[in-house]
Amino acid sequence: MREGKIPTARKVPCPQCGEDSSALDWSRNRQVCPRCGFHKPIGAYYRLSIILDPGTFQELEEKLEPADPLNFPGYPAKLAVREEETGLRDAAVAAVGKIMGRKAVCVVLDSRFFMGSMGTAVGEKVTRAAEYATRRRLPLIIFAASGGARMQEGIFSLMQMAKTAAAIQRHQEKGGLYISCLTHPTTGGVTASFASLGDIMLAEPGALIGFAGPRVIEQTIGEKLPQGFQRAEYLLDHGFLDRIVPRDQWRAVLGQLLALHEGGGRA
């Protein structure tokens, strides 16, 4: 790089509209395209930093690491690469903190780590976070972003669907509030388990949400799917979601919901 050149002046194309914007504009806009509003996936720690009140972040179960129960060839090496690239031990970060002065437990899946896939460590972290929220009578907020179950862990990965769903149910049976926040993409076993069980269901604009992808469904049923099928806007129109929340509004919306459900109980 030439001396005096500003790194943030480089142009970054939008994956959706193809238009270039400066890296600085992307950063100022919280990784949302300044031209078309496309919400680029973001990391777990960054998302927590723009939602939680400054100075209130306290990570939970940060030492949990993925196992290799099947001795899957090459899996440990790939995990090491992902950890080096992202600074994460696995695809989920759990924390307790405050949102506009109200305490909550938050879990965020990070698609940079094996596409946010759910293995034993991710499932355990979601489960322990839900149990922590239940014990402390705190609201639970989960931001999902996932390609589904992690194939390298086989049936042990699929078992996490039942485990996480059961923990969420116990939390709700005790009167705990669970807000599910779906981001792009949320698919597979995560959609089929804890991501779809929220008392309140929210999503980011344009997020792909479903079990199988549109192309797989079209090939299976032999029919063309409706325009926008499985996108957040389509699901809102068909009653699956309660609201679509642009990235710059998450903190305000969640703060308002926590205020309405003071103490973590459902209305």
CSV table of C-alpha atoms in Angstrom, one decimal:
chain,number,residue,atom,x,y,z
A,1,MET,CA,0.0,0.0,0.0
A,2,ARG,CA,1.4,3.4,-0.9
A,3,GLU,CA,2.2,5.8,1.9
A,4,GLY,CA,-0.7,8.1,2.8
A,5,LYS,CA,-3.3,5.9,1.2
A,6,ILE,CA,-6.4,5.4,3.5
A,7,PRO,CA,-7.4,1.7,3.7
A,8,THR,CA,-11.0,2.5,4.3
A,9,ALA,CA,-11.1,4.4,0.9
A,10,ARG,CA,-11.0,1.1,-1.0
A,11,LYS,CA,-14.1,0.1,-2.9
A,12,VAL,CA,-16.2,-2.9,-1.7
A,13,PRO,CA,-18.8,-4.4,-4.1
A,14,CYS,CA,-22.2,-5.3,-2.7
A,15,PRO,CA,-23.0,-9.1,-3.1
A,16,GLN,CA,-26.6,-8.2,-3.9
A,17,CYS,CA,-26.7,-5.1,-6.1
A,18,GLY,CA,-23.1,-5.2,-7.3
A,19,GLU,CA,-22.5,-1.5,-6.7
A,20,ASP,CA,-19.3,-0.3,-5.1
A,21,SER,CA,-19.2,1.6,-1.8
A,22,SER,CA,-16.1,2.6,0.2
A,23,ALA,CA,-15.1,0.3,3.1
A,24,LEU,CA,-15.6,3.3,5.3
A,25,ASP,CA,-19.2,3.7,4.2
A,26,TRP,CA,-19.8,0.0,4.8
A,27,SER,CA,-18.3,0.3,8.3
A,28,ARG,CA,-20.3,3.4,9.2
A,29,ASN,CA,-23.4,1.6,8.0
A,30,ARG,CA,-22.7,-1.5,10.2
A,31,GLN,CA,-22.0,-3.6,7.1
A,32,VAL,CA,-25.3,-2.8,5.4
A,33,CYS,CA,-25.0,-1.7,1.8
A,34,PRO,CA,-25.4,2.1,1.6
A,35,ARG,CA,-27.0,1.7,-1.8
A,36,CYS,CA,-29.5,-1.2,-1.7
A,37,GLY,CA,-29.7,-2.1,2.1
A,38,PHE,CA,-28.3,-5.6,1.7
A,39,HIS,CA,-27.3,-6.8,5.2
A,40,LYS,CA,-23.9,-8.5,5.0
A,41,PRO,CA,-23.3,-11.2,7.7
A,42,ILE,CA,-21.3,-9.9,10.6
A,43,GLY,CA,-19.3,-11.5,13.4
A,44,ALA,CA,-20.7,-12.5,16.8
A,45,TYR,CA,-18.5,-10.1,18.9
A,46,TYR,CA,-19.3,-7.2,16.6
A,47,ARG,CA,-23.0,-7.8,16.8
A,48,LEU,CA,-22.9,-8.0,20.5
A,49,SER,CA,-20.9,-4.7,20.6
A,50,ILE,CA,-23.7,-2.8,18.7
A,51,ILE,CA,-26.5,-4.3,20.9
A,52,LEU,CA,-25.2,-4.4,24.5
A,53,ASP,CA,-24.7,-1.4,26.6
A,54,PRO,CA,-21.0,-0.4,26.8
A,55,GLY,CA,-19.1,-2.1,29.6
A,56,THR,CA,-21.8,-4.7,30.4
A,57,PHE,CA,-20.5,-7.6,28.3
A,58,GLN,CA,-19.7,-10.7,30.3
A,59,GLU,CA,-19.0,-13.8,28.2
A,60,LEU,CA,-20.4,-17.2,29.3
A,61,GLU,CA,-18.9,-20.6,28.7
A,62,GLU,CA,-16.0,-19.1,26.6
A,63,LYS,CA,-13.8,-22.2,27.0
A,64,LEU,CA,-16.3,-24.6,25.4
A,65,GLU,CA,-14.6,-26.2,22.4
A,66,PRO,CA,-15.9,-28.6,19.7
A,67,ALA,CA,-15.2,-32.3,20.0
A,68,ASP,CA,-14.3,-34.8,17.3
A,69,PRO,CA,-16.4,-37.8,18.4
A,70,LEU,CA,-16.2,-39.5,15.0
A,71,ASN,CA,-12.5,-38.9,14.4
A,72,PHE,CA,-13.5,-37.3,11.2
A,73,PRO,CA,-10.6,-37.0,8.8
A,74,GLY,CA,-9.1,-33.5,8.7
A,75,TYR,CA,-11.6,-32.1,11.1
A,76,PRO,CA,-9.2,-31.0,13.9
A,77,ALA,CA,-7.0,-29.2,11.3
A,78,LYS,CA,-10.0,-27.3,9.8
A,79,LEU,CA,-11.1,-26.3,13.3
A,80,ALA,CA,-7.7,-24.9,14.0
A,81,VAL,CA,-7.8,-22.9,10.8
A,82,ARG,CA,-11.2,-21.4,11.6
A,83,GLU,CA,-10.1,-20.5,15.1
A,84,GLU,CA,-7.0,-18.8,13.7
A,85,GLU,CA,-9.1,-16.9,11.1
A,86,THR,CA,-11.9,-15.8,13.4
A,87,GLY,CA,-10.5,-15.8,17.0
A,88,LEU,CA,-13.5,-18.0,18.0
A,89,ARG,CA,-13.4,-21.4,19.6
A,90,ASP,CA,-16.6,-22.4,17.8
A,91,ALA,CA,-19.5,-20.8,16.0
A,92,ALA,CA,-21.4,-19.4,18.9
A,93,VAL,CA,-20.7,-16.7,21.5
A,94,ALA,CA,-22.8,-16.5,24.7
A,95,ALA,CA,-22.9,-13.5,27.0
A,96,VAL,CA,-24.9,-11.8,29.7
A,97,GLY,CA,-25.2,-8.0,29.5
A,98,LYS,CA,-27.6,-5.1,29.4
A,99,ILE,CA,-29.6,-3.7,26.6
A,100,MET,CA,-30.8,-0.1,27.4
A,101,GLY,CA,-30.3,-0.8,31.0
A,102,ARG,CA,-32.1,-4.2,31.2
A,103,LYS,CA,-30.2,-7.4,31.7
A,104,ALA,CA,-30.5,-10.3,29.3
A,105,VAL,CA,-28.6,-13.4,28.1
A,106,CYS,CA,-27.6,-13.3,24.5
A,107,VAL,CA,-26.3,-16.0,22.2
A,108,VAL,CA,-25.0,-15.1,18.7
A,109,LEU,CA,-24.0,-17.6,16.0
A,110,ASP,CA,-21.2,-16.6,13.7
A,111,SER,CA,-21.4,-17.8,10.1
A,112,ARG,CA,-17.6,-17.3,9.6
A,113,PHE,CA,-17.0,-20.5,11.6
A,114,PHE,CA,-18.1,-23.5,9.6
A,115,MET,CA,-21.1,-21.5,8.3
A,116,GLY,CA,-22.4,-21.2,11.9
A,117,SER,CA,-23.2,-25.0,11.9
A,118,MET,CA,-24.3,-26.6,15.1
A,119,GLY,CA,-22.1,-29.2,16.6
A,120,THR,CA,-21.8,-30.5,20.1
A,121,ALA,CA,-20.1,-27.3,21.5
A,122,VAL,CA,-22.6,-24.9,19.8
A,123,GLY,CA,-25.6,-27.0,21.1
A,124,GLU,CA,-24.1,-27.2,24.6
A,125,LYS,CA,-23.4,-23.4,24.6
A,126,VAL,CA,-27.0,-22.6,23.6
A,127,THR,CA,-28.4,-25.1,26.2
A,128,ARG,CA,-26.2,-23.7,29.0
A,129,ALA,CA,-27.1,-20.2,28.1
A,130,ALA,CA,-30.8,-21.0,28.2
A,131,GLU,CA,-30.4,-22.8,31.6
A,132,TYR,CA,-28.4,-19.8,32.9
A,133,ALA,CA,-31.2,-17.5,31.8
A,134,THR,CA,-33.8,-19.7,33.5
A,135,ARG,CA,-31.9,-19.9,36.8
A,136,ARG,CA,-31.4,-16.1,36.9
A,137,ARG,CA,-34.9,-15.3,35.6
A,138,LEU,CA,-33.4,-13.4,32.7
A,139,PRO,CA,-34.8,-13.0,29.1
A,140,LEU,CA,-33.0,-15.1,26.5
A,141,ILE,CA,-32.1,-13.6,23.1
A,142,ILE,CA,-30.5,-15.7,20.3
A,143,PHE,CA,-29.3,-14.4,17.0
A,144,ALA,CA,-29.2,-17.4,14.6
A,145,ALA,CA,-27.0,-17.6,11.5
A,146,SER,CA,-26.4,-21.1,10.4
A,147,GLY,CA,-26.1,-23.6,7.6
A,148,GLY,CA,-27.5,-26.3,9.9
A,149,ALA,CA,-26.0,-29.3,11.6
A,150,ARG,CA,-22.3,-30.0,11.4
A,151,MET,CA,-21.7,-33.1,9.3
A,152,GLN,CA,-18.3,-33.8,10.8
A,153,GLU,CA,-20.0,-34.6,14.1
A,154,GLY,CA,-22.7,-36.8,12.6
A,155,ILE,CA,-25.5,-37.9,14.9
A,156,PHE,CA,-24.0,-36.1,17.8
A,157,SER,CA,-24.7,-32.9,15.9
A,158,LEU,CA,-28.3,-33.9,15.2
A,159,MET,CA,-28.8,-34.6,18.9
A,160,GLN,CA,-28.3,-30.9,19.6
A,161,MET,CA,-31.6,-30.1,18.0
A,162,ALA,CA,-33.6,-32.0,20.7
A,163,LYS,CA,-31.3,-30.8,23.5
A,164,THR,CA,-31.5,-27.1,22.6
A,165,ALA,CA,-35.3,-27.3,22.0
A,166,ALA,CA,-35.8,-28.9,25.4
A,167,ALA,CA,-33.8,-26.2,27.1
A,168,ILE,CA,-35.8,-23.5,25.5
A,169,GLN,CA,-39.1,-25.2,26.4
A,170,ARG,CA,-38.0,-25.5,30.1
A,171,HIS,CA,-37.1,-21.8,30.0
A,172,GLN,CA,-40.5,-20.9,28.6
A,173,GLU,CA,-42.4,-23.2,31.0
A,174,LYS,CA,-40.7,-21.3,33.9
A,175,GLY,CA,-42.1,-18.0,32.5
A,176,GLY,CA,-38.9,-17.0,30.7
A,177,LEU,CA,-39.0,-14.8,27.7
A,178,TYR,CA,-37.2,-16.0,24.5
A,179,ILE,CA,-36.7,-13.7,21.6
A,180,SER,CA,-35.4,-15.4,18.4
A,181,CYS,CA,-33.6,-13.2,16.0
A,182,LEU,CA,-33.0,-14.7,12.5
A,183,THR,CA,-30.2,-13.4,10.3
A,184,HIS,CA,-28.9,-14.4,6.9
A,185,PRO,CA,-28.8,-17.3,6.5
A,186,THR,CA,-30.7,-19.4,9.1
A,187,THR,CA,-31.2,-22.9,7.7
A,188,GLY,CA,-31.2,-26.6,8.4
A,189,GLY,CA,-31.2,-28.1,11.9
A,190,VAL,CA,-30.9,-24.7,13.6
A,191,THR,CA,-34.1,-23.5,11.9
A,192,ALA,CA,-35.8,-26.9,12.8
A,193,SER,CA,-35.0,-26.4,16.5
A,194,PHE,CA,-34.3,-23.5,18.8
A,195,ALA,CA,-34.4,-20.7,16.1
A,196,SER,CA,-38.1,-21.3,15.4
A,197,LEU,CA,-39.3,-21.5,19.0
A,198,GLY,CA,-39.2,-17.8,20.0
A,199,ASP,CA,-42.0,-16.2,22.0
A,200,ILE,CA,-41.2,-13.3,19.7
A,201,MET,CA,-39.8,-13.9,16.2
A,202,LEU,CA,-37.7,-11.2,14.5
A,203,ALA,CA,-35.4,-11.2,11.5
A,204,GLU,CA,-33.1,-8.9,9.5
A,205,PRO,CA,-34.2,-7.7,6.1
A,206,GLY,CA,-33.6,-10.2,3.2
A,207,ALA,CA,-32.5,-13.0,5.5
A,208,LEU,CA,-32.9,-16.5,4.0
A,209,ILE,CA,-34.8,-18.6,6.5
A,210,GLY,CA,-35.8,-22.2,6.0
A,211,PHE,CA,-34.9,-25.9,6.4
A,212,ALA,CA,-33.7,-26.9,3.0
A,213,GLY,CA,-32.6,-24.3,0.4
A,214,PRO,CA,-35.0,-23.1,-2.4
A,215,ARG,CA,-33.0,-25.0,-5.1
A,216,VAL,CA,-33.3,-28.3,-3.2
A,217,ILE,CA,-37.0,-27.8,-2.6
A,218,GLU,CA,-37.6,-27.0,-6.3
A,219,GLN,CA,-35.8,-30.1,-7.4
A,220,THR,CA,-37.7,-32.2,-4.9
A,221,ILE,CA,-41.2,-31.0,-5.7
A,222,GLY,CA,-40.6,-30.3,-9.4
A,223,GLU,CA,-42.2,-26.9,-9.2
A,224,LYS,CA,-41.1,-23.3,-9.3
A,225,LEU,CA,-41.2,-21.5,-5.9
A,226,PRO,CA,-42.9,-18.1,-5.4
A,227,GLN,CA,-40.8,-15.0,-5.7
A,228,GLY,CA,-38.9,-14.3,-2.5
A,229,PHE,CA,-39.8,-17.7,-1.0
A,230,GLN,CA,-38.0,-18.2,2.3
A,231,ARG,CA,-36.9,-14.6,2.6
A,232,ALA,CA,-37.7,-12.7,5.8
A,233,GLU,CA,-40.3,-10.5,4.0
A,234,TYR,CA,-42.2,-13.6,2.6
A,235,LEU,CA,-42.2,-15.2,6.1
A,236,LEU,CA,-43.5,-12.0,7.7
A,237,ASP,CA,-46.3,-11.9,5.2
A,238,HIS,CA,-47.2,-15.5,6.0
A,239,GLY,CA,-47.2,-15.1,9.8
A,240,PHE,CA,-43.9,-16.8,10.7
A,241,LEU,CA,-42.3,-13.6,11.9
A,242,ASP,CA,-43.5,-10.8,14.1
A,243,ARG,CA,-41.3,-8.1,12.7
A,244,ILE,CA,-38.3,-7.3,10.4
A,245,VAL,CA,-35.7,-5.3,12.1
A,246,PRO,CA,-33.0,-3.3,10.2
A,247,ARG,CA,-29.5,-3.7,11.8
A,248,ASP,CA,-29.4,-0.1,13.1
A,249,GLN,CA,-32.7,-0.7,15.0
A,250,TRP,CA,-31.9,-3.9,16.9
A,251,ARG,CA,-30.8,-2.3,20.1
A,252,ALA,CA,-33.8,0.0,20.3
A,253,VAL,CA,-36.3,-2.7,19.4
A,254,LEU,CA,-34.8,-5.3,21.8
A,255,GLY,CA,-34.7,-2.6,24.6
A,256,GLN,CA,-38.3,-1.8,24.1
A,257,LEU,CA,-39.3,-5.5,24.2
A,258,LEU,CA,-37.4,-6.1,27.3
A,259,ALA,CA,-39.0,-3.1,28.9
A,260,LEU,CA,-42.4,-4.5,28.0
A,261,HIS,CA,-41.6,-7.8,29.5
A,262,GLU,CA,-39.7,-6.6,32.6
A,263,GLY,CA,-38.3,-9.4,34.6
A,264,GLY,CA,-38.0,-11.9,31.8
A,265,GLY,CA,-41.6,-13.1,32.0
A,266,ARG,CA,-43.9,-13.4,29.0
A,267,ALA,CA,-46.9,-11.2,28.7
